[in-house]
Tab-separated table of C-alpha atoms in Angstrom:
chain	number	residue	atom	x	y	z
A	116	UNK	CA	105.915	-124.399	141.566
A	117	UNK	CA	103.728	-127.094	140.407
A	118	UNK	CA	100.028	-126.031	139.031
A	119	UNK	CA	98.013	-127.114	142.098
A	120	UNK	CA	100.382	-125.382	144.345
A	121	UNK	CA	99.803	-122.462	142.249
A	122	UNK	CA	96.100	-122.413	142.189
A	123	UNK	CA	96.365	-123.636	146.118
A	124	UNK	CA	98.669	-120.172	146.487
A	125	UNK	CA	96.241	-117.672	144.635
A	126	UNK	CA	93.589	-119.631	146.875
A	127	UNK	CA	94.898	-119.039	149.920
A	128	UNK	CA	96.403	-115.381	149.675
A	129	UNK	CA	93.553	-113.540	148.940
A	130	UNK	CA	92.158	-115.053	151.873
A	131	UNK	CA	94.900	-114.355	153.990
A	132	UNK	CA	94.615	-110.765	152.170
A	133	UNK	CA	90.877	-110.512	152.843
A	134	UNK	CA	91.204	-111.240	156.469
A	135	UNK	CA	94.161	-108.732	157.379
A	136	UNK	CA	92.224	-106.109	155.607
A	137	UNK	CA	88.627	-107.066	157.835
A	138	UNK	CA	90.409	-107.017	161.030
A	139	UNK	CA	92.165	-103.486	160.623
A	140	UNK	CA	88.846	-102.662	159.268
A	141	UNK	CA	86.923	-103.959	162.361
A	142	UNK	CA	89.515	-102.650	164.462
A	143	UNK	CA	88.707	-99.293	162.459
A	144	UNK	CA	84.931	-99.550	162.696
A	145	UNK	CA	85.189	-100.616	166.595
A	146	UNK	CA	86.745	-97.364	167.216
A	147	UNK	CA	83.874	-95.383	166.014
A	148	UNK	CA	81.286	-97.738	167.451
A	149	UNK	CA	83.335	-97.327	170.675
A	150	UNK	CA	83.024	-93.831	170.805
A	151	UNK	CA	79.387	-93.267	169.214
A	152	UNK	CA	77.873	-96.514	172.042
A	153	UNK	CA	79.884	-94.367	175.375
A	154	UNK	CA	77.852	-90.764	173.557
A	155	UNK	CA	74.754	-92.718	173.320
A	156	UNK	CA	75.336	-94.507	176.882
A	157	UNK	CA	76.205	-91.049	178.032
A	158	UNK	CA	72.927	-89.201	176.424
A	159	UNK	CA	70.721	-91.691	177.529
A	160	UNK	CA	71.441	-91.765	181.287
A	161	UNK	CA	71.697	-88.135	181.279
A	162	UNK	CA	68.271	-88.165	179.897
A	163	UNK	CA	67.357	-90.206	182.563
A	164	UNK	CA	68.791	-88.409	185.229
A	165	UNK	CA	66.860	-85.203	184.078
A	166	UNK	CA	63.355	-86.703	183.858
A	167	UNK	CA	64.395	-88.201	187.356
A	168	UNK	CA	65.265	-84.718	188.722
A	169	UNK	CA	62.268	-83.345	187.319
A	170	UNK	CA	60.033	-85.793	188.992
A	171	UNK	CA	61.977	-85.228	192.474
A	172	UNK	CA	61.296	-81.709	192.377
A	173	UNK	CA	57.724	-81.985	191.770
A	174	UNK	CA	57.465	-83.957	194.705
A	175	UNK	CA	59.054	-81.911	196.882
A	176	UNK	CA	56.925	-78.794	195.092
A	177	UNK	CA	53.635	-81.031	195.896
A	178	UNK	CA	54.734	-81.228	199.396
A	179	UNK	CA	55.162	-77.615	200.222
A	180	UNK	CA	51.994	-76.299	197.615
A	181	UNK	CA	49.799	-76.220	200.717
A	182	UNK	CA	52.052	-73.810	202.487
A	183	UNK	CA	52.901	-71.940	199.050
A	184	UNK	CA	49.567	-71.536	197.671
A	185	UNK	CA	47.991	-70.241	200.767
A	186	UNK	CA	48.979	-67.139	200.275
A	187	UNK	CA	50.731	-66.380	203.856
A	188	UNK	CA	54.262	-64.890	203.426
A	189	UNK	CA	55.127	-64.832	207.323
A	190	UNK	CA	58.507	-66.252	208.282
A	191	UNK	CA	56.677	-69.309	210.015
A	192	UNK	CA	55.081	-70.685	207.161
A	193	UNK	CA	58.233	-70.568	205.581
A	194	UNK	CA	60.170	-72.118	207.910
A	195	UNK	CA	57.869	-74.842	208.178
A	196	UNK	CA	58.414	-74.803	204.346
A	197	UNK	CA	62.177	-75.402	204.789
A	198	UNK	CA	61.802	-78.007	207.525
A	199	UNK	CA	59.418	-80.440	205.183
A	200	UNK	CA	62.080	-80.004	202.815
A	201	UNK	CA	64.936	-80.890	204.505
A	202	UNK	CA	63.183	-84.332	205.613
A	203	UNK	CA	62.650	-84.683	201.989
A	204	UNK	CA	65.817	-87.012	201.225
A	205	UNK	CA	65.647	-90.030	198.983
A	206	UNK	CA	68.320	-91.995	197.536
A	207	UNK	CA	71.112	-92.498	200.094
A	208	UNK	CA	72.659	-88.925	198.338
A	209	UNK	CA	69.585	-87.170	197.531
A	210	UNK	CA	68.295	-83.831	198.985
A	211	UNK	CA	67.060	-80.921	198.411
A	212	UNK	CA	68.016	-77.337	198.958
A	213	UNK	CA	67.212	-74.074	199.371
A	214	UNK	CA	68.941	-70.627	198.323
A	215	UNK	CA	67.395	-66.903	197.976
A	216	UNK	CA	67.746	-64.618	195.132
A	217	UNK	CA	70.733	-63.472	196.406
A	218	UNK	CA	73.028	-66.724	196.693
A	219	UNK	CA	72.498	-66.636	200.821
A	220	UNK	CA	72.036	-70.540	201.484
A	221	UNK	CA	68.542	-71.082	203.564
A	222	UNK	CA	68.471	-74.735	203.845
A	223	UNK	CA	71.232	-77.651	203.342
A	224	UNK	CA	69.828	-80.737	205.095
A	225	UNK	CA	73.637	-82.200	204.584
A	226	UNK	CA	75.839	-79.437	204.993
A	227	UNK	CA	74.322	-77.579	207.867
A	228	UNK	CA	77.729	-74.967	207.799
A	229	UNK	CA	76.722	-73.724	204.506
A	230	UNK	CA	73.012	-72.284	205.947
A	231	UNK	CA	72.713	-68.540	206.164
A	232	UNK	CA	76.280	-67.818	203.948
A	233	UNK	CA	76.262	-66.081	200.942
A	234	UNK	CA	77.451	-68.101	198.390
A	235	UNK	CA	77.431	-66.154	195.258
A	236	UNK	CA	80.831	-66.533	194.539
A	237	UNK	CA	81.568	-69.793	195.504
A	238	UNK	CA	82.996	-71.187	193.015
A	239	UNK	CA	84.026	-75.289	191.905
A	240	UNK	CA	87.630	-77.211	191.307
A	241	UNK	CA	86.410	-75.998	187.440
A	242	UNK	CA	86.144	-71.840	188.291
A	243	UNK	CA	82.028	-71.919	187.806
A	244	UNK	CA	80.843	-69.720	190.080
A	245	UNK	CA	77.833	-72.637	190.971
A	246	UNK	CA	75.138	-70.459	192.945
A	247	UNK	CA	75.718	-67.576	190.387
A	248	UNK	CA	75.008	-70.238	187.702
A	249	UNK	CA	72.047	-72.291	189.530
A	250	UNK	CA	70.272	-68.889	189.425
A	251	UNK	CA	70.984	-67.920	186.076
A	252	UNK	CA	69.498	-71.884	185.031
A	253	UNK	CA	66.779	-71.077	187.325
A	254	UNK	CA	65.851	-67.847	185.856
A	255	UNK	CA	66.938	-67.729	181.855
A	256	UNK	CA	67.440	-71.507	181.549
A	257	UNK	CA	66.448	-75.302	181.037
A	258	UNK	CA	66.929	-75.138	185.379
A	259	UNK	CA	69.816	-77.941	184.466
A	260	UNK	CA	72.947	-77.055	186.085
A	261	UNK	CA	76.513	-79.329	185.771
A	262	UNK	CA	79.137	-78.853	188.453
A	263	UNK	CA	81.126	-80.239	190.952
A	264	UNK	CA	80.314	-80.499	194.592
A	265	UNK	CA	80.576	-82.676	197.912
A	266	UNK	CA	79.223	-86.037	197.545
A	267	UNK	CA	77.926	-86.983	201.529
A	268	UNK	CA	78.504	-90.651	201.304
A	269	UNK	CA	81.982	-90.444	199.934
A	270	UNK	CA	82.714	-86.954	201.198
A	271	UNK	CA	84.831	-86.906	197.476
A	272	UNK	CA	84.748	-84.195	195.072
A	273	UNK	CA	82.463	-85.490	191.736
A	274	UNK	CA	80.198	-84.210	189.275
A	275	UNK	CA	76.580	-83.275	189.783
A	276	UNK	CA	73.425	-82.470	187.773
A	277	UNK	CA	71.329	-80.308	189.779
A	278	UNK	CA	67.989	-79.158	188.500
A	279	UNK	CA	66.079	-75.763	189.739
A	280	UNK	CA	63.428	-73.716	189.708
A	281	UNK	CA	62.568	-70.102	190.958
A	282	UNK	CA	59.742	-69.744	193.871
A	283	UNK	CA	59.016	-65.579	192.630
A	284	UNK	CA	56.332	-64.635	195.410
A	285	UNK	CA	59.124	-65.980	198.481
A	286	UNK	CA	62.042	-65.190	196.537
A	287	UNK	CA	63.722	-68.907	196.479
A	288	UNK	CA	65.221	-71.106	194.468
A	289	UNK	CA	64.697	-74.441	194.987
A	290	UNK	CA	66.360	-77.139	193.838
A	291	UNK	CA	67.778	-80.469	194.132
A	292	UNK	CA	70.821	-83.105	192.460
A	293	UNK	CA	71.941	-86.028	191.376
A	294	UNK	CA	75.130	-87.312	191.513
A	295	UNK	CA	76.785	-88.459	187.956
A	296	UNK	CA	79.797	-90.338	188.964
A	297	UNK	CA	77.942	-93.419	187.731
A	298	UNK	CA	78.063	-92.056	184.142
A	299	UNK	CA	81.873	-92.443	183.704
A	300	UNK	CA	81.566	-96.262	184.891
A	301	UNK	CA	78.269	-96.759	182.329
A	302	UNK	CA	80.763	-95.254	179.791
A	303	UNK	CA	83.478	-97.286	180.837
A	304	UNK	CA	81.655	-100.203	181.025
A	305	UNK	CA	79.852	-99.868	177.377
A	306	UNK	CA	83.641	-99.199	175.913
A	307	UNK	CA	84.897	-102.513	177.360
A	308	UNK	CA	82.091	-104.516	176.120
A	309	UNK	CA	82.378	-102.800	172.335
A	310	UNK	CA	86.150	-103.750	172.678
A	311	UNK	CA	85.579	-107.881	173.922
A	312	UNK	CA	83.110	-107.697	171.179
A	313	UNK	CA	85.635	-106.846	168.524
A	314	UNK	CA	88.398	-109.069	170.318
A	315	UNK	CA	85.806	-111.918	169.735
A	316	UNK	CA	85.085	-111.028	166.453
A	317	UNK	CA	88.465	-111.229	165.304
A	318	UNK	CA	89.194	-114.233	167.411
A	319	UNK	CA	86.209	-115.709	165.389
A	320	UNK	CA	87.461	-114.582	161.903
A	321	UNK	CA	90.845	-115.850	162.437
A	322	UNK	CA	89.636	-119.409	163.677
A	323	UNK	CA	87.472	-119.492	160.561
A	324	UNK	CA	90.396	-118.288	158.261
A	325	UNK	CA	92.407	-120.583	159.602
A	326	UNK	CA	89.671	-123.411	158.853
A	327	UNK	CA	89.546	-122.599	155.854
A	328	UNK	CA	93.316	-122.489	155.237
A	329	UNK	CA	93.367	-126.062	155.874
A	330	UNK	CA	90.421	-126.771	154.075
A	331	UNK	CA	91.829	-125.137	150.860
A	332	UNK	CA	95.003	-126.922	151.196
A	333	UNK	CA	93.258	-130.266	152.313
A	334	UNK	CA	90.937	-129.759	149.177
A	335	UNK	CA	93.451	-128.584	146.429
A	336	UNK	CA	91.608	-128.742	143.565
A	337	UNK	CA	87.807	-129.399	144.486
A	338	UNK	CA	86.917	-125.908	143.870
A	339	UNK	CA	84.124	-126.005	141.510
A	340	UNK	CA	80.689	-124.118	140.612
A	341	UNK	CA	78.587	-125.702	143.421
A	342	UNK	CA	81.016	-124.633	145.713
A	343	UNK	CA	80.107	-120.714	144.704
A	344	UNK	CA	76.716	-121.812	144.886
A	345	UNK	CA	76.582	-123.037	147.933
A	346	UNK	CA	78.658	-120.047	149.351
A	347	UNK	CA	75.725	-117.487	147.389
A	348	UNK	CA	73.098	-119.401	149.348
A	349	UNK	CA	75.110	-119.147	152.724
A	350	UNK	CA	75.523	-116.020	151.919
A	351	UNK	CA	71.843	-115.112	151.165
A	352	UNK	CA	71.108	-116.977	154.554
A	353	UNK	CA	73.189	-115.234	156.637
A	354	UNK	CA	71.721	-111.277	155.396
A	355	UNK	CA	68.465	-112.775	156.249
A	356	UNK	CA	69.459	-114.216	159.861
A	357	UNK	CA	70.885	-110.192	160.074
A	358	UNK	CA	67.467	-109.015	159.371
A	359	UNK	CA	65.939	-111.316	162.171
A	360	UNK	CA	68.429	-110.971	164.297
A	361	UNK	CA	67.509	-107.093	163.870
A	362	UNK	CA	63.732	-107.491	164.250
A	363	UNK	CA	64.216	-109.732	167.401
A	364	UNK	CA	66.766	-107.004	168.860
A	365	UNK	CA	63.797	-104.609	168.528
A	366	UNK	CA	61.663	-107.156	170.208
A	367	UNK	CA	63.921	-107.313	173.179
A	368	UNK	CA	64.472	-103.263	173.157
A	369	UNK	CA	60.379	-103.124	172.990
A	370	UNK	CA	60.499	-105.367	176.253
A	371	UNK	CA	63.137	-103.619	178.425
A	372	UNK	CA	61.946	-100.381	177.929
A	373	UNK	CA	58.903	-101.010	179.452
A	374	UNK	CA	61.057	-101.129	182.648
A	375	UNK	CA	62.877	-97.687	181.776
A	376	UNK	CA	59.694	-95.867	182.352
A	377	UNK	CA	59.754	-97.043	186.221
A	378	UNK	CA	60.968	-93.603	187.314
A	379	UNK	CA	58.257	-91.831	186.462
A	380	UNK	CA	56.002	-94.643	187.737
A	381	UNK	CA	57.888	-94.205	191.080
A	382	UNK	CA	57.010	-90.587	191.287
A	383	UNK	CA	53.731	-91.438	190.231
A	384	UNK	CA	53.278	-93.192	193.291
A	385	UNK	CA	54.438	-90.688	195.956
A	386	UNK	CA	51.969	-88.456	193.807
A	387	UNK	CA	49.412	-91.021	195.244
A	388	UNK	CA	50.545	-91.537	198.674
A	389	UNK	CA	50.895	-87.522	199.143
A	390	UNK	CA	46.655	-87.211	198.335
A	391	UNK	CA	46.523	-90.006	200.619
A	392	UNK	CA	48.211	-88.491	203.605
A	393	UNK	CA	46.004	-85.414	202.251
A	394	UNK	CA	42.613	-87.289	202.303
A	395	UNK	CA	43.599	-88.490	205.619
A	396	UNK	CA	44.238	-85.650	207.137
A	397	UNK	CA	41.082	-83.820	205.420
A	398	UNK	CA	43.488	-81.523	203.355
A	399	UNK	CA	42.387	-79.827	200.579
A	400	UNK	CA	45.200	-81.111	198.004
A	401	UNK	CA	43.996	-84.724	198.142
A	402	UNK	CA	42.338	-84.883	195.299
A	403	UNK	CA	44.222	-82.185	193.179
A	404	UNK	CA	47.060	-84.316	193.620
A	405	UNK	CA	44.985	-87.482	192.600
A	406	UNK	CA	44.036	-86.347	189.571
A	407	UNK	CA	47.520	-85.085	188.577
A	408	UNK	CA	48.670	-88.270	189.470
A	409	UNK	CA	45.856	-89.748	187.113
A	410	UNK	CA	47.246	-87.503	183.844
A	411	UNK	CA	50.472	-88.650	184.974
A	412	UNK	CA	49.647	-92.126	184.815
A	413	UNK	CA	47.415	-91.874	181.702
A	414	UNK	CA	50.668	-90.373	179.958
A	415	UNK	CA	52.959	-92.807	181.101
A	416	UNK	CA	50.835	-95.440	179.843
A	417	UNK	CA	50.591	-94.007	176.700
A	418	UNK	CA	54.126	-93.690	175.925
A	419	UNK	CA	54.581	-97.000	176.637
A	420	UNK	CA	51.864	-97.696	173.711
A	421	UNK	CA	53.348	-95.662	171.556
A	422	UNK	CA	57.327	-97.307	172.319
A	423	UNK	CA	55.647	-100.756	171.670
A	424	UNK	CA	53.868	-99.717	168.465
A	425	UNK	CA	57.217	-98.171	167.071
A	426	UNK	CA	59.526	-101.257	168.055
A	427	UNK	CA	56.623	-103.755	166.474
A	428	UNK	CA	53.929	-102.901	165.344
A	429	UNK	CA	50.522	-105.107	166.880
A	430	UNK	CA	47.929	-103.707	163.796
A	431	UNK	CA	50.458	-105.552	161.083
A	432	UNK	CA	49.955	-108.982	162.654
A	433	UNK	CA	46.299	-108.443	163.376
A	434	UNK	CA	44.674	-106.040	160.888
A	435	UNK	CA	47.646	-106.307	157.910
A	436	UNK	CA	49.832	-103.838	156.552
A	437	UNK	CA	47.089	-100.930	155.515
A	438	UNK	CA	46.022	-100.706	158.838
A	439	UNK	CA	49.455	-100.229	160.350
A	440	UNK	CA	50.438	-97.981	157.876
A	441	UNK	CA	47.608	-95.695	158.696
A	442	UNK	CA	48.046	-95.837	162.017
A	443	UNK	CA	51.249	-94.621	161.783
A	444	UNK	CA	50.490	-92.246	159.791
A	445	UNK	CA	47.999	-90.449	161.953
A	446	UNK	CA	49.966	-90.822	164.678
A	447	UNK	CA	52.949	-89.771	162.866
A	448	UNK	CA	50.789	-86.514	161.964
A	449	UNK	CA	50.022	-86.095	165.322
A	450	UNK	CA	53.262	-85.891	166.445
A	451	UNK	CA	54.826	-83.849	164.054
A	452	UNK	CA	52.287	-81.993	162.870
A	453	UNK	CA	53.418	-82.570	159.186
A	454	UNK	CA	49.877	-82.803	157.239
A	455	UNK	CA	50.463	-86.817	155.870
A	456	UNK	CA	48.220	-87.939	153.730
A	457	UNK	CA	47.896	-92.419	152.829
A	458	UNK	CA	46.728	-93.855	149.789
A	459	UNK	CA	46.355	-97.288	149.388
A	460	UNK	CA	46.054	-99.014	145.948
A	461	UNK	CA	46.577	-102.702	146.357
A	462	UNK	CA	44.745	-105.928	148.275
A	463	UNK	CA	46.059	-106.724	151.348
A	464	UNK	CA	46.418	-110.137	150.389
A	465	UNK	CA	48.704	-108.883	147.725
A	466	UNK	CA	51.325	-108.696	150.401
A	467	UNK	CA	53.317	-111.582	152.360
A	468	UNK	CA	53.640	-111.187	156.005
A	469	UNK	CA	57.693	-110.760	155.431
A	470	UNK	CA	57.290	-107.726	152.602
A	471	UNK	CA	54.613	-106.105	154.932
A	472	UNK	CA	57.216	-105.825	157.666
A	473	UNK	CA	59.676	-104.782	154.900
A	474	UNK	CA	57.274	-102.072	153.724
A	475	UNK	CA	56.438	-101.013	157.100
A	476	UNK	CA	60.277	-100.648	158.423
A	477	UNK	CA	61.067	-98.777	155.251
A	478	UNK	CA	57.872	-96.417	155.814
A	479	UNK	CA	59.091	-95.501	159.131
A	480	UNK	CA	62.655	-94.921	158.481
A	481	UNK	CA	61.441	-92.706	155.547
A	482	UNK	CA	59.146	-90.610	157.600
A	483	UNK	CA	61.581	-90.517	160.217
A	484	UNK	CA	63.918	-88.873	157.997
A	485	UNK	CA	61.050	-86.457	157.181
A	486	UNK	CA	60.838	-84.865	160.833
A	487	UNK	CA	64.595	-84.837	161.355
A	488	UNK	CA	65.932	-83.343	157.935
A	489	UNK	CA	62.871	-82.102	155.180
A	490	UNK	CA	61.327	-78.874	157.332
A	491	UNK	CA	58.164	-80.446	155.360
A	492	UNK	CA	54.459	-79.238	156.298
A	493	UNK	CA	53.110	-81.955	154.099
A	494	UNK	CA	53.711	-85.431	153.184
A	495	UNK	CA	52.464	-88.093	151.442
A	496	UNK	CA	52.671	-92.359	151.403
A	497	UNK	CA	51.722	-94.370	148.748
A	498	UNK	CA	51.575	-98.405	147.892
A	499	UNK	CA	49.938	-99.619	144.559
A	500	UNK	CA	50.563	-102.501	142.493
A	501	UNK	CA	51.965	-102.183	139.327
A	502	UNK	CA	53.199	-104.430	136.371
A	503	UNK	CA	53.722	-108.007	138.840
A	504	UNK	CA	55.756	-104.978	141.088
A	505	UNK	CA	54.930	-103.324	144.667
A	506	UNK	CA	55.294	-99.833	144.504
A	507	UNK	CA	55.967	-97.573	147.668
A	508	UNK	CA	56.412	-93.554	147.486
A	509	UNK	CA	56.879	-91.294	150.130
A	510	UNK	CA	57.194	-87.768	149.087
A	511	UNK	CA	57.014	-84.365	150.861
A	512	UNK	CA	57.405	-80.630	150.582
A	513	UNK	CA	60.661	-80.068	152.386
A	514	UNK	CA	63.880	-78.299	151.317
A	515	UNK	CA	65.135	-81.290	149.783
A	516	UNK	CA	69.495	-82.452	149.938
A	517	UNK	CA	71.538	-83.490	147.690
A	518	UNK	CA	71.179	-87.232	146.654
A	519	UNK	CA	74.717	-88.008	145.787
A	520	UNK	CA	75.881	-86.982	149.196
A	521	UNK	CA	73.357	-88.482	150.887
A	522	UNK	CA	74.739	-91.985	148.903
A	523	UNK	CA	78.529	-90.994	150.464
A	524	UNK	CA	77.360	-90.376	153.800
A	525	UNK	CA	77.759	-92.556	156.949
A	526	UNK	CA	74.012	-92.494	157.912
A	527	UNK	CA	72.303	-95.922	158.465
A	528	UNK	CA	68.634	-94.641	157.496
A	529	UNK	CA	69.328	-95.202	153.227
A	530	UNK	CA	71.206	-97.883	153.650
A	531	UNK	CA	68.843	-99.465	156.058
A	532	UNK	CA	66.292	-99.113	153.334
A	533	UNK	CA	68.098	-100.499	150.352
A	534	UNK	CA	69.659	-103.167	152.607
A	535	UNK	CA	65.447	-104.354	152.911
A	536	UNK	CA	64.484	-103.623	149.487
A	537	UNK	CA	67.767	-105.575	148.133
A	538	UNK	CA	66.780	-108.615	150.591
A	539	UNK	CA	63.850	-108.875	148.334
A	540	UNK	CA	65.202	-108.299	145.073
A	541	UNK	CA	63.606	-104.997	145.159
A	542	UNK	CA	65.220	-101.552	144.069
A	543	UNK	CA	64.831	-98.232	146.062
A	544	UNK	CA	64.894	-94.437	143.415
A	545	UNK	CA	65.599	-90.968	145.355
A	546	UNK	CA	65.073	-87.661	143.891
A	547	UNK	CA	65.280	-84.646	145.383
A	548	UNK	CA	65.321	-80.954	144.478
A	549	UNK	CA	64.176	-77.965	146.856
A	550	UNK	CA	60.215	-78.283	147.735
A	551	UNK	CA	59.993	-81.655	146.496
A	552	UNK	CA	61.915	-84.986	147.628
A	553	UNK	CA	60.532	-88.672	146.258
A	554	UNK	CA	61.809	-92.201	147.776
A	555	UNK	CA	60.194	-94.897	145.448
A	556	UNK	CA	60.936	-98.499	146.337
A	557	UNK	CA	59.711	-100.903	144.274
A	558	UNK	CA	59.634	-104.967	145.144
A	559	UNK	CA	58.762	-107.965	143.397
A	560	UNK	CA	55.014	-109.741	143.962
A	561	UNK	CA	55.813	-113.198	144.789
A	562	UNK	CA	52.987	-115.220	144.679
A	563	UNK	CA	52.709	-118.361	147.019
């Protein structure tokens, strides 16, 4: 072989190499994403689902307080009980039911053959004995229940989170369901988009290896030191379009879930339009249920606040990065109720508006790993200036971890915060022994 065919060869196999070796390991990676995406899919409609079942049953507890509260146990005013609640539907599937302590069904607005059996020992295509169970969630448990049961649209067989709760002085449980077939085709769904992802991503590697195969061979020779350069400075562009790409994700995330709050808006407003129908009728529970509508509200609206404040921050673009950082640390100390303590030993002008963010992100990933893993009681955050350097500590009391596994693990919090120091030229120090864990990042003061 002739030199340049040579040097073209030891160009072009590596490459060739290289991209065999990314697509196994995307194909690899995908698998895991895969999986983790349909348990995160999963988690987070489930989550859903409960808050929504939680919000039902309030309603349908706000409709029959009147009756409840009065303090008259006669079989009418229980029976009147049962007959608001079996108008109580919503959804085209949704209901709510009735059972006493006993398993003996008192009210099925959909499956009027099942009223007055006892169905302690009915059981579903799984063996769970489902009353047994419902009453045992009502009484020791979260009042969450999974089974299998009837679905009245489809008349089919599928699963079914119910949620319940026990009514002592009459003796009932009370509850109500949601159907979860929709959870398999979220799942579904989420695995088929991971998988054209990675299908495109491949696609996309291989056109550009194959580019570049004919550019090396079209090229030969003209491989020189500007040509590294240039790649280093592609390369250097393209980890900083990931780190936008990142913040504008959160952006978008900060936007949409704005909207995921709308079911407890929804129940918000039946809280309203129940002390409505009460004011107009001159009940009593008008205005109770006003003003628990009001909390409702006022909580609603602040998680929203406090979702927006985490996804991007408003006090770094107005006020800088002290004032951010001290807002989230009271509000981080609020939440936790980990005793943080913020010192601040540098000018905010010392700071660009791209390092603030940088500081910030790595501040909240690092306190964030404080509540899930330390067991701290106190904490502490620090930024000085030191020797042309910024200089960030967080430390706290917790049990501490081993450092060196931490490095070989699979979690994205350290590495997220080394990927942001790095993109600064920055370096990030961890020590930690029992009672005492420091993360010190330290980055570069560039001045304009």
């Amino acid at each position: 072989m002739q030199l340049k065919h040579k040097i073209v060869t030891l160009s072009v196999l590596p490459l060739i190499l290289s991209v065999l070796f990314i697509c196994v390991l995307v194909f690899a990676q995908s698998r895991k994403l895969e999986e983790e995406q349909a348990r995160l899919v999963e988690s987070s409609i489930m989550t859903a689902k409960k808050a929504e079942l939680r919000n039902y049953l309030s309603l349908a507890m706000s409709l029959i307080a009147p009756l409840y509260d009065g303090g008259v146990d006669d079989e009418a005013t229980r029976n009147r009980a049962l007959a608001i609640l079996s108008q109580a539907n919503f959804g085209r599937d949704g209901y709510f039911f009735v059972y006493d302590q006993h398993g003996k069904n008192l009210m099925h607005p959909r499956q009027a053959e099942l009223v007055g059996k006892e169905l302690i020992t009915m059981t579903d295509k799984n063996g769970l004995p489902v009353i047994k169970a419902l009453l045992n969630s009502a009484r020791e448990g979260d009042g969450y229940q999974l089974y299998d049961w009837q679905k009245p649209s489809t008349g089919q067989i599928t699963g079914k989170l119910a949620y319940v709760v026990m009514l002592d002085r009459w003796g009932w449980m009370l509850g109500t369901g949601i159907y979860i077939d929709d959870v398999e085709v979220a799942t579904l769904k989420s695995r088929q988009e991971v998988a054209s992802g990675v299908l495109t991503t491949v696609l996309a590697i291989a056109s550009f290896s194959l580019v570049a195969v004919l550019v090396i061979f079209a090229g030969g020779l003209m491989l020189n030191v500007s040509e590294h350069r240039l790649a280093d400075r592609k390369l250097t562009l393209l980890n900083q379009r990931i780190v936008n790409l990142q913040e504008e994700e959160r952006s978008r995330v900060s936007r949409e879930l704005h909207d995921g709050i709308s079911q407890e808006l929804v129940s918000i407003k039946f809280q309203y339009e129940l002390a409505a129908m009460e004011l107009a009728r001159g009940g009593e529970g008008g205005l109770e249920n006003l003003r628990k509508g009001t909390t409702r509200l006022g909580a609603a609206i602040g998680e929203i606040r406090r979702i927006s404040h985490d996804l991007r921050p408003s006090l770094l673009d107005t006020l800088g990065l002290s004032a951010a950082i001290d807002q989230q640390v009271r509000e981080f100390e609020q939440r936790t109720s980990i005793r943080t303590q913020y010192e601040c030993g540098m000018a905010a002008t010392d700071v660009g508006p791209e390092v603030s963010l940088t500081l910030f992100r790595i501040i909240q990933e690092a306190l964030a790993n404080v509540e899930r893993h330390a067991k701290a009681t106190t904490a502490i955050v620090s930024i000085t200036a030191q020797q042309g350097m910024i200089v960030l500590r967080v430390e706290d009391n917790g049990v501490g971890f081993d450092t060196n596994a931490a490095d070989d693990s699979h979690g994205i919090g350290l590495r997220n915060i080394r990927e942001r120091a790095d993109h600064h030229l920055g370096s990030v120090t961890l020590a930690s022994v029992h009672g005492r864990t420091e993360l010190q990042v330290q980055i570069p003061i560039v001045n304009a």
